[in-house]
Short mmCIF file of C-alpha atoms and ligand atoms in Angstrom, two decimals:
data_model
loop_
_atom_site.label_atom_id
_atom_site.label_comp_id
_atom_site.label_asym_id
_atom_site.label_seq_id
_atom_site.Cartn_x
_atom_site.Cartn_y
_atom_site.Cartn_z
CA MET A 1 3.43 3.70 -28.75
CA ASN A 2 2.06 1.49 -31.48
CA ILE A 3 -1.60 1.92 -30.48
CA PRO A 4 -4.00 1.61 -33.46
CA LEU A 5 -6.21 4.59 -34.35
CA THR A 6 -9.85 3.55 -34.33
CA SER A 7 -13.17 5.33 -34.56
CA ASP A 8 -13.89 4.49 -30.90
CA PRO A 9 -13.14 7.13 -28.28
CA ARG A 10 -9.79 6.53 -26.59
CA VAL A 11 -9.69 6.30 -22.80
CA ILE A 12 -6.23 6.46 -21.26
CA ILE A 13 -5.96 5.11 -17.73
CA ILE A 14 -2.82 5.97 -15.76
CA GLY A 15 -2.21 3.26 -13.17
CA GLY A 16 -3.05 -0.44 -12.92
CA GLY A 17 -3.83 -0.45 -9.20
CA PHE A 18 -7.17 -1.31 -7.62
CA ALA A 19 -8.90 1.69 -9.21
CA GLY A 20 -7.38 1.48 -12.71
CA VAL A 21 -7.91 -2.27 -13.06
CA SER A 22 -11.55 -2.21 -11.92
CA LEU A 23 -12.27 0.62 -14.37
CA ALA A 24 -10.49 -1.15 -17.24
CA LYS A 25 -12.48 -4.33 -16.58
CA LYS A 26 -15.75 -2.38 -16.74
CA LEU A 27 -14.77 -0.61 -19.97
CA SER A 28 -13.23 -3.52 -21.79
CA LYS A 29 -16.55 -4.82 -23.11
CA GLN A 30 -17.64 -1.37 -24.31
CA GLU A 31 -17.15 0.46 -27.57
CA VAL A 32 -14.14 2.40 -26.39
CA GLN A 33 -10.43 1.90 -26.85
CA VAL A 34 -8.79 1.44 -23.45
CA VAL A 35 -5.08 2.18 -23.05
CA LEU A 36 -3.72 1.40 -19.61
CA LEU A 37 -0.29 2.81 -18.75
CA ASP A 38 1.69 1.73 -15.71
CA LYS A 39 5.35 2.02 -14.79
CA ASN A 40 5.20 -1.60 -13.60
CA ASN A 41 3.87 -4.50 -15.66
CA TYR A 42 2.15 -5.86 -12.58
CA HIS A 43 -0.63 -4.99 -10.16
CA THR A 44 0.50 -4.86 -6.51
CA PHE A 45 -1.68 -6.07 -3.66
CA GLN A 46 -0.39 -3.49 -1.20
CA PRO A 47 -2.21 -4.74 1.93
CA LEU A 48 0.17 -7.73 2.07
CA LEU A 49 3.41 -5.83 1.47
CA TYR A 50 4.30 -6.11 5.14
CA GLN A 51 4.33 -9.90 4.81
CA VAL A 52 6.88 -9.63 2.01
CA SER A 53 9.00 -7.33 4.20
CA THR A 54 8.96 -9.87 7.00
CA GLY A 55 9.56 -13.03 4.97
CA GLY A 56 6.02 -14.41 5.32
CA LEU A 57 5.28 -14.32 1.58
CA GLU A 58 7.29 -14.29 -1.63
CA PRO A 59 6.84 -11.05 -3.60
CA ASP A 60 5.43 -12.85 -6.66
CA SER A 61 2.42 -14.01 -4.69
CA ILE A 62 1.12 -10.47 -4.18
CA ALA A 63 1.81 -9.26 -7.72
CA TYR A 64 -0.11 -10.08 -10.89
CA PRO A 65 0.66 -9.29 -14.57
CA ILE A 66 -1.62 -6.48 -15.75
CA ARG A 67 -1.67 -7.84 -19.30
CA LYS A 68 -3.07 -11.13 -18.00
CA ILE A 69 -5.90 -9.47 -16.07
CA LEU A 70 -7.28 -8.02 -19.31
CA LYS A 71 -6.01 -10.52 -21.88
CA ASP A 72 -9.45 -11.45 -23.20
CA PHE A 73 -10.49 -7.95 -24.23
CA PRO A 74 -9.64 -6.92 -27.82
CA ASN A 75 -10.11 -3.19 -27.23
CA PHE A 76 -7.58 -3.17 -24.38
CA HIS A 77 -3.93 -2.10 -24.77
CA PHE A 78 -1.32 -2.06 -22.05
CA ARG A 79 1.97 -0.19 -22.28
CA LEU A 80 4.75 -0.30 -19.72
CA ALA A 81 5.30 3.43 -19.39
CA ASN A 82 6.03 6.05 -16.81
CA VAL A 83 3.72 8.99 -17.40
CA GLU A 84 5.87 12.09 -16.99
CA GLU A 85 3.46 14.85 -17.90
CA ILE A 86 -0.18 15.50 -18.70
CA ASN A 87 -1.09 18.17 -21.23
CA THR A 88 -4.75 19.05 -20.85
CA VAL A 89 -4.63 21.75 -23.54
CA GLU A 90 -3.67 19.29 -26.30
CA ASN A 91 -5.31 16.29 -24.57
CA LYS A 92 -2.20 14.15 -24.49
CA VAL A 93 0.06 12.35 -22.06
CA LEU A 94 3.85 12.40 -22.30
CA THR A 95 5.64 9.26 -21.20
CA ASP A 96 9.13 7.77 -21.28
CA ILE A 97 8.11 5.75 -24.36
CA GLY A 98 6.35 8.52 -26.29
CA LYS A 99 3.21 10.63 -26.29
CA LEU A 100 -0.39 9.68 -26.80
CA LYS A 101 -3.60 11.63 -27.38
CA PHE A 102 -6.73 10.87 -25.41
CA ASP A 103 -10.42 11.61 -25.63
CA TYR A 104 -10.85 10.79 -21.96
CA LEU A 105 -8.13 10.59 -19.33
CA VAL A 106 -8.42 8.78 -16.02
CA ILE A 107 -5.71 9.39 -13.44
CA ALA A 108 -5.46 6.40 -11.11
CA SER A 109 -1.84 6.83 -10.07
CA GLY A 110 -2.44 6.08 -6.39
CA ALA A 111 -0.33 7.50 -3.62
CA GLU A 112 3.28 7.73 -2.52
CA THR A 113 5.05 8.09 0.81
CA ASN A 114 4.75 11.54 2.33
CA TYR A 115 7.78 12.70 4.32
CA PHE A 116 6.18 16.11 4.88
CA GLY A 117 9.24 17.82 3.41
CA ASN A 118 11.77 16.23 5.79
CA SER A 119 14.61 15.26 3.44
CA GLU A 120 16.73 13.74 6.24
CA ILE A 121 13.98 11.28 7.13
CA GLU A 122 13.36 10.57 3.44
CA LYS A 123 17.06 9.84 2.90
CA HIS A 124 17.60 7.58 5.90
CA SER A 125 14.29 5.83 6.50
CA MET A 126 12.69 2.85 4.83
CA ALA A 127 9.31 3.07 3.10
CA MET A 128 6.95 0.19 2.31
CA LYS A 129 4.75 1.32 -0.56
CA THR A 130 6.02 -0.95 -3.35
CA ILE A 131 7.36 -4.48 -3.77
CA PRO A 132 10.97 -3.31 -4.34
CA GLU A 133 10.75 -1.22 -1.14
CA SER A 134 9.41 -4.22 0.78
CA LEU A 135 12.26 -6.36 -0.52
CA ASN A 136 14.73 -3.67 0.56
CA LEU A 137 13.24 -3.73 4.03
CA ARG A 138 13.34 -7.53 4.17
CA SER A 139 17.01 -7.53 3.22
CA LEU A 140 17.88 -4.75 5.66
CA ILE A 141 16.19 -6.48 8.61
CA LEU A 142 18.11 -9.69 7.93
CA GLU A 143 21.39 -7.91 7.18
CA ASN A 144 21.09 -6.10 10.51
CA PHE A 145 20.98 -9.39 12.37
CA GLU A 146 23.94 -10.74 10.40
CA GLU A 147 25.90 -7.61 11.38
CA ALA A 148 24.71 -7.71 14.98
CA LEU A 149 26.07 -11.22 15.23
CA LEU A 150 29.54 -10.06 14.25
CA THR A 151 30.00 -6.75 16.03
CA SER A 152 31.57 -6.53 19.47
CA ASP A 153 30.35 -2.94 19.93
CA LEU A 154 27.38 -3.20 22.28
CA ASN A 155 25.82 0.11 21.21
CA GLU A 156 26.06 -0.83 17.56
CA ARG A 157 24.54 -4.23 18.26
CA ASN A 158 21.61 -2.67 20.08
CA SER A 159 21.09 -0.17 17.30
CA LEU A 160 21.07 -2.96 14.70
CA MET A 161 18.46 -4.88 16.68
CA ASN A 162 16.28 -1.86 17.39
CA PHE A 163 13.39 -1.33 14.97
CA VAL A 164 11.45 1.90 14.99
CA ILE A 165 8.21 2.18 13.05
CA VAL A 166 6.71 5.64 12.70
CA GLY A 167 2.94 5.66 12.20
CA GLY A 168 0.31 3.71 14.12
CA GLY A 169 -2.03 3.11 11.19
CA PRO A 170 -2.75 -0.41 9.85
CA THR A 171 0.60 -0.57 8.01
CA GLY A 172 2.67 0.29 11.09
CA VAL A 173 0.63 -1.95 13.38
CA GLU A 174 0.77 -4.96 11.04
CA LEU A 175 4.50 -4.58 10.50
CA ALA A 176 5.21 -4.18 14.23
CA GLY A 177 3.19 -7.31 15.02
CA ALA A 178 4.99 -9.34 12.34
CA LEU A 179 8.42 -8.19 13.55
CA ALA A 180 7.49 -9.15 17.12
CA GLU A 181 6.55 -12.63 15.93
CA ILE A 182 9.87 -12.95 14.10
CA LYS A 183 11.68 -11.95 17.26
CA LYS A 184 9.87 -14.61 19.25
CA GLY A 185 9.65 -17.47 16.78
CA ILE A 186 12.45 -17.16 14.24
CA LEU A 187 15.41 -15.23 15.63
CA PRO A 188 16.28 -17.55 18.54
CA LYS A 189 16.42 -20.48 16.07
CA ASP A 190 18.34 -18.64 13.34
CA TYR A 191 20.77 -16.77 15.59
CA PRO A 192 21.48 -19.00 18.59
CA ASP A 193 24.80 -17.15 19.11
CA LEU A 194 23.06 -13.79 19.49
CA ASP A 195 21.00 -12.63 22.46
CA THR A 196 17.94 -11.84 20.36
CA ARG A 197 15.92 -11.01 23.48
CA LEU A 198 17.63 -7.63 23.24
CA ALA A 199 15.86 -6.89 19.95
CA GLN A 200 13.32 -4.12 20.42
CA ILE A 201 10.37 -3.01 18.33
CA HIS A 202 8.96 0.47 18.83
CA ILE A 203 5.93 1.97 17.18
CA ILE A 204 5.53 5.72 17.44
CA GLN A 205 2.24 7.50 16.93
CA SER A 206 1.80 11.26 17.10
CA SER A 207 -1.81 11.14 18.33
CA ASP A 208 -3.30 9.56 21.43
CA CYS A 209 -4.30 6.22 19.86
CA ILE A 210 -3.24 3.74 17.22
CA LEU A 211 -5.52 2.69 14.32
CA LYS A 212 -7.06 6.13 14.49
CA GLY A 213 -9.72 5.58 11.82
CA MET A 214 -11.11 2.54 13.64
CA SER A 215 -13.34 2.19 16.72
CA ASP A 216 -12.00 2.85 20.23
CA LYS A 217 -12.37 -0.84 21.00
CA ALA A 218 -10.32 -1.87 17.95
CA SER A 219 -7.63 0.66 18.82
CA GLU A 220 -7.42 -0.42 22.48
CA LYS A 221 -7.41 -4.10 21.60
CA ALA A 222 -4.73 -3.65 18.93
CA GLU A 223 -2.54 -1.82 21.45
CA ASP A 224 -3.12 -4.60 23.95
CA PHE A 225 -2.18 -7.26 21.34
CA LEU A 226 0.98 -5.37 20.42
CA GLU A 227 2.06 -4.96 24.03
CA LYS A 228 1.48 -8.64 24.71
CA LEU A 229 3.76 -9.38 21.76
CA GLY A 230 6.44 -7.18 23.37
CA VAL A 231 6.10 -4.12 21.10
CA ASN A 232 6.69 -0.73 22.75
CA VAL A 233 3.82 1.56 21.78
CA TRP A 234 4.60 5.28 22.08
CA LYS A 235 1.62 7.61 21.74
CA ASN A 236 1.54 11.42 21.61
CA VAL A 237 5.13 11.36 20.38
CA ARG A 238 6.07 13.05 17.12
CA VAL A 239 9.24 12.09 15.28
CA ILE A 240 11.19 15.20 14.35
CA ASN A 241 14.26 13.80 12.65
CA TYR A 242 16.40 10.76 11.89
CA ASP A 243 20.01 11.07 10.80
CA GLY A 244 20.52 7.40 10.06
CA LYS A 245 21.47 6.66 13.66
CA THR A 246 19.31 8.57 16.13
CA VAL A 247 15.59 9.26 16.03
CA THR A 248 14.71 12.53 17.71
CA THR A 249 11.20 13.36 18.81
CA ASN A 250 9.26 16.35 20.15
CA THR A 251 9.75 14.89 23.65
CA ASP A 252 12.87 13.87 25.58
CA LEU A 253 12.66 10.46 23.95
CA THR A 254 15.32 9.48 21.45
CA PHE A 255 15.95 6.10 19.82
CA GLU A 256 19.22 4.68 18.56
CA THR A 257 18.37 2.54 15.55
CA ALA A 258 19.75 1.34 12.25
CA THR A 259 16.20 0.92 10.91
CA LEU A 260 13.44 3.46 10.86
CA VAL A 261 10.34 2.50 8.87
CA TRP A 262 8.31 5.52 7.82
CA ALA A 263 4.62 4.58 7.72
CA ALA A 264 3.39 7.97 8.88
CA GLY A 265 1.91 9.46 5.78
CA VAL A 266 0.95 9.24 2.15
CA LYS A 267 0.17 11.82 -0.51
CA GLY A 268 -1.30 11.63 -3.96
CA ALA A 269 1.10 10.45 -6.70
CA ALA A 270 0.63 13.67 -8.65
CA ILE A 271 1.90 13.98 -12.23
CA LYS A 272 3.44 17.09 -13.80
CA GLY A 273 0.84 19.18 -15.56
CA MET A 274 -1.78 18.18 -12.99
CA ASP A 275 0.25 18.79 -9.85
CA ALA A 276 -0.59 22.42 -9.20
CA GLY A 277 -3.57 24.70 -9.42
CA GLU A 278 -6.98 24.93 -7.90
CA PHE A 279 -7.72 21.23 -8.46
CA VAL A 280 -4.87 20.05 -6.19
CA THR A 281 -5.87 19.85 -2.56
CA LYS A 282 -4.39 18.83 0.80
CA GLY A 283 -2.17 15.76 0.52
CA GLU A 284 -1.56 16.45 -3.20
CA ARG A 285 -4.79 14.74 -4.18
CA LEU A 286 -6.92 15.89 -7.12
CA LEU A 287 -10.23 17.49 -6.22
CA VAL A 288 -13.03 15.63 -7.98
CA ASN A 289 -16.78 16.04 -8.09
CA GLU A 290 -19.30 13.27 -7.42
CA PHE A 291 -18.69 11.89 -10.94
CA ASN A 292 -14.90 11.72 -10.36
CA GLN A 293 -14.32 14.57 -12.84
CA VAL A 294 -11.29 16.63 -11.86
CA LYS A 295 -12.37 20.14 -10.94
CA GLY A 296 -12.62 22.24 -14.08
CA PHE A 297 -12.50 19.38 -16.60
CA ASN A 298 -15.16 17.37 -18.44
CA ASN A 299 -12.89 14.69 -19.90
CA VAL A 300 -10.29 14.29 -17.14
CA PHE A 301 -11.14 12.04 -14.22
CA ALA A 302 -9.34 10.84 -11.10
CA ILE A 303 -10.14 7.72 -9.06
CA GLY A 304 -8.67 5.90 -6.07
CA ASP A 305 -6.06 7.33 -3.71
CA ILE A 306 -5.14 10.24 -5.99
CA ALA A 307 -8.74 11.50 -6.01
CA CYS A 308 -10.11 13.65 -3.22
CA MET A 309 -13.89 13.31 -3.22
CA ALA A 310 -15.27 15.18 -0.23
CA THR A 311 -18.54 13.90 1.20
CA GLU A 312 -20.57 14.86 4.24
CA GLU A 313 -19.10 11.94 6.17
CA PHE A 314 -15.58 12.43 4.79
CA PRO A 315 -15.10 16.20 4.30
CA ASN A 316 -11.36 15.72 3.68
CA GLY A 317 -11.95 13.10 1.00
CA LEU A 318 -12.73 9.40 1.06
CA PRO A 319 -10.21 7.19 2.90
CA MET A 320 -7.16 6.13 0.89
CA MET A 321 -8.10 2.46 0.87
CA ALA A 322 -8.77 -0.32 -1.59
CA GLN A 323 -12.59 -0.24 -1.35
CA PRO A 324 -13.13 3.39 -2.43
CA ALA A 325 -10.65 2.77 -5.28
CA ILE A 326 -12.42 -0.38 -6.51
CA GLN A 327 -15.89 1.13 -6.17
CA GLN A 328 -14.90 4.36 -7.94
CA GLY A 329 -13.32 2.39 -10.79
CA LYS A 330 -16.50 0.38 -11.32
CA GLN A 331 -18.80 3.38 -11.06
CA LEU A 332 -16.71 5.48 -13.43
CA GLY A 333 -16.78 2.62 -15.97
CA GLU A 334 -20.56 2.77 -15.96
CA ASN A 335 -20.57 6.57 -16.04
CA MET A 336 -18.20 6.77 -18.99
CA VAL A 337 -20.52 4.61 -21.03
CA ARG A 338 -23.39 6.92 -20.07
CA LEU A 339 -21.29 9.95 -20.98
CA ILE A 340 -20.40 8.56 -24.40
CA GLU A 341 -24.07 7.67 -25.00
CA GLU A 342 -24.91 11.25 -23.96
CA LYS A 343 -26.90 10.07 -20.96
CA PRO A 344 -26.62 11.73 -17.52
CA MET A 345 -23.95 10.27 -15.22
CA GLN A 346 -24.80 8.86 -11.79
CA PRO A 347 -23.13 10.34 -8.69
CA PHE A 348 -20.73 8.08 -6.80
CA VAL A 349 -21.92 6.89 -3.39
CA TYR A 350 -19.34 5.17 -1.22
CA LYS A 351 -20.47 1.93 0.42
CA ASP A 352 -18.38 1.55 3.55
CA LYS A 353 -17.66 -2.17 3.93
CA GLY A 354 -15.52 -1.78 7.04
CA VAL A 355 -11.88 -1.67 8.10
CA MET A 356 -9.64 -4.34 9.53
CA ALA A 357 -6.07 -4.93 10.65
CA THR A 358 -4.14 -7.95 11.85
CA ILE A 359 -1.58 -7.83 14.60
CA GLY A 360 -0.36 -11.40 14.48
CA ARG A 361 -1.40 -15.02 14.68
CA ASN A 362 -4.99 -15.25 15.99
CA LYS A 363 -5.00 -11.51 16.58
CA ALA A 364 -6.94 -9.08 14.42
CA VAL A 365 -9.46 -6.29 14.79
CA VAL A 366 -12.43 -5.87 12.48
CA ASP A 367 -14.85 -2.95 12.32
CA LEU A 368 -17.78 -3.73 10.02
CA PRO A 369 -20.56 -1.16 9.64
CA LYS A 370 -22.85 -3.23 11.92
CA PHE A 371 -20.46 -5.44 13.93
CA LYS A 372 -17.12 -4.92 15.58
CA PHE A 373 -15.06 -7.83 16.82
CA GLN A 374 -11.50 -8.69 17.74
CA GLY A 375 -9.37 -11.79 18.27
CA VAL A 376 -9.32 -15.19 16.58
CA PHE A 377 -12.55 -14.88 14.59
CA ALA A 378 -11.48 -11.44 13.37
CA TRP A 379 -8.21 -12.99 12.24
CA TYR A 380 -10.03 -15.60 10.15
CA VAL A 381 -12.23 -12.89 8.63
CA TRP A 382 -9.12 -10.82 7.85
CA MET A 383 -7.49 -13.78 6.09
CA PHE A 384 -10.62 -14.65 4.11
CA VAL A 385 -11.13 -11.06 2.91
CA HIS A 386 -7.50 -10.68 1.85
CA LEU A 387 -7.53 -13.98 -0.03
CA PHE A 388 -10.79 -13.01 -1.73
CA PHE A 389 -9.44 -9.69 -3.03
CA LEU A 390 -6.07 -11.04 -4.18
CA ILE A 391 -5.95 -11.22 -7.97
CA GLY A 392 -5.27 -14.62 -9.53
CA PHE A 393 -6.12 -18.19 -8.53
CA ARG A 394 -2.46 -19.17 -8.28
CA ASN A 395 -1.70 -16.24 -5.97
CA ARG A 396 -4.61 -17.15 -3.73
CA MET A 397 -3.46 -20.76 -3.51
CA VAL A 398 0.18 -19.82 -2.88
CA VAL A 399 -0.75 -17.32 -0.16
CA PHE A 400 -3.19 -19.74 1.45
CA ILE A 401 -0.67 -22.60 1.49
CA ASN A 402 2.02 -20.26 2.86
CA TRP A 403 -0.28 -19.11 5.64
CA VAL A 404 -1.26 -22.63 6.62
CA TYR A 405 2.39 -23.72 6.54
CA ASN A 406 3.56 -20.70 8.55
CA TYR A 407 0.75 -21.23 11.05
CA ILE A 408 1.50 -24.88 11.65
CA ARG A 409 5.31 -24.54 11.60
CA PHE A 410 5.62 -21.07 13.23
CA ASP A 411 7.82 -20.26 10.28
CA ARG A 412 8.57 -17.65 7.59
CA GLU A 413 10.69 -19.30 4.95
CA ALA A 414 11.06 -16.29 2.66
CA ARG A 415 13.62 -14.75 5.03
CA LEU A 416 16.13 -14.45 2.22
CA ILE A 417 18.66 -11.77 1.34
CA ILE A 418 18.23 -12.13 -2.41
CA ARG A 419 19.07 -8.57 -3.31
CA PRO A 420 21.25 -7.11 -0.54
CA PHE A 421 20.30 -3.62 0.56
CA LYS A 422 22.91 -1.22 1.79
CA LYS A 423 21.65 1.99 3.27
CA LYS A 424 24.41 4.02 1.70
CA LEU A 425 23.07 3.13 -1.74
CA LYS A 426 20.01 5.26 -0.95
CA SER A 427 21.96 8.51 -0.66
C1 FAD B 501 1.56 -1.18 3.08
C2 FAD B 501 0.13 -0.87 2.70
C3 FAD B 501 -0.91 -1.54 3.32
C4 FAD B 501 -2.23 -1.26 2.98
N1 FAD B 501 -3.24 -1.97 3.59
C5 FAD B 501 -4.51 -1.74 3.24
C6 FAD B 501 -5.56 -2.50 3.79
O1 FAD B 501 -5.34 -3.38 4.63
N2 FAD B 501 -6.84 -2.24 3.38
C7 FAD B 501 -7.11 -1.28 2.45
O2 FAD B 501 -8.27 -1.10 2.09
N3 FAD B 501 -6.14 -0.54 1.91
C8 FAD B 501 -4.84 -0.75 2.26
N4 FAD B 501 -3.84 0.00 1.71
C9 FAD B 501 -4.20 1.08 0.77
C10 FAD B 501 -4.55 0.54 -0.59
O3 FAD B 501 -3.57 -0.36 -1.03
C11 FAD B 501 -4.69 1.72 -1.55
O4 FAD B 501 -5.71 2.54 -1.05
C12 FAD B 501 -5.03 1.25 -2.95
O5 FAD B 501 -3.95 0.52 -3.49
C13 FAD B 501 -5.35 2.46 -3.84
O6 FAD B 501 -5.59 2.00 -5.14
P1 FAD B 501 -5.22 2.92 -6.39
O7 FAD B 501 -5.64 2.16 -7.58
O8 FAD B 501 -5.73 4.28 -6.17
O9 FAD B 501 -3.63 3.05 -6.35
P2 FAD B 501 -2.51 1.94 -6.40
O10 FAD B 501 -3.03 0.61 -6.04
O11 FAD B 501 -1.38 2.49 -5.61
O12 FAD B 501 -2.08 1.90 -7.95
C14 FAD B 501 -1.47 2.98 -8.57
C15 FAD B 501 -0.77 2.48 -9.81
O13 FAD B 501 -0.34 3.61 -10.58
C16 FAD B 501 0.95 3.38 -11.09
N5 FAD B 501 1.55 4.68 -11.31
C17 FAD B 501 1.72 5.68 -10.41
N6 FAD B 501 2.27 6.77 -11.00
C18 FAD B 501 2.46 6.43 -12.30
C19 FAD B 501 3.00 7.13 -13.41
N7 FAD B 501 3.45 8.38 -13.31
N8 FAD B 501 3.07 6.49 -14.59
C20 FAD B 501 2.64 5.21 -14.71
N9 FAD B 501 2.10 4.52 -13.70
C21 FAD B 501 2.01 5.12 -12.51
C22 FAD B 501 1.63 2.55 -10.00
O14 FAD B 501 2.71 1.81 -10.53
C23 FAD B 501 0.48 1.67 -9.53
O15 FAD B 501 0.43 0.46 -10.21
C24 FAD B 501 -2.50 -0.27 2.02
C25 FAD B 501 -1.46 0.41 1.39
C26 FAD B 501 -0.15 0.12 1.73
C27 FAD B 501 0.97 0.86 1.05
#
């Protein structure tokens, strides 16, 4: 891997997401050698993926080169590598570009889509966890309308213009709202020869409310916003299967659709060698103690989505969100220095800074620890927070200018089929 051997302890970090990057930043001024491995050479700002899928933002504006984030730190090394296996007996990681020994290992590999073992749904549905997946979805949505314009088969046309989103969490809600705005503002202009009023957007949630982790008020208001935008919200309905044409549910309801977006679950992105045993818990996350040490190990840590740290308030582990990942990365950076200096580590305490979701223009819901509000002000807060956490000045400017432009012009100019997606390619 061409990493120099030094007298400093070597810390390998797997994953340059929110957790891995905040840890690397903390460690990069310390007397340790930091090796960050990621299968992509960029950091993805996942909260805005839905805007890439719906042509509101170009993909480059929510990605940032990992090398650039840490370019000023001499003890930092990045390698573009897919970690295939972890060997905790010999303290080494095995990757597609070679193997490397570590003194300390930090697993920050995030999460991946959870289909709960349903291979039919996995094969036929669309996920939205990465930039390539978001681009696939963007292409598919647009290709569907191009096909709908040409077909004379009414059933086929309806199916092409029917969008079913499974999962009423922030991802599903934000995507449904954005699709509804496209239907209203863009489609009639782009496809004057097609009756785009027939396009339907359904969001299906297995429990009795959407945005389950948020307050009742936020959930009710979000549902109200969605319904006003023309989205059909189905609650207490569980999707059982999708064969590429028909969505079947645990009720009499079925949906004919060419597009099913699966936003109903995530699980830890476990890596061979650390994907079984007593340290793997529900949702394939790694059980960690209050210092983020993986159960049974002193020199192997996990942070962010892959880590399951149970607390009194969150007995099933902290929420799989950006804030716990960032905070754990920072805290572990400080703890590793203490560990190397043979000082006692400090336990991690999660500071809940709130949850928010946007449903569309002027429509968002925000639950802060002390205040809860919805509507226009919430929407401004949502935009400010997302701009603040985006990495890179250029990205912030590009996103801001795009948002202002889209707001004034009711437009989404990135509605481009750059890399056509054909469903059959997935099989
Ligand atoms: C569509 C969407 C919307 C979201 N919206 C919000 C939101 O509004 N607010 C919020 O707080 N959270 C949101 N989240 C969740 C948030 O993005 C995650 O909680 C956060 O990214 C977790 O950070 P992480 O560092 O643990 O993992 P990630 O950010 O996922 O980073 C993991 C990294 O590990 C790399 N990796 C994985 N496996 C390997 C391997 N084997 N070898 C090499 N590299 C590997 C990946 O390439 C990736 O770069 C959203 C997530 C999604 C998907």
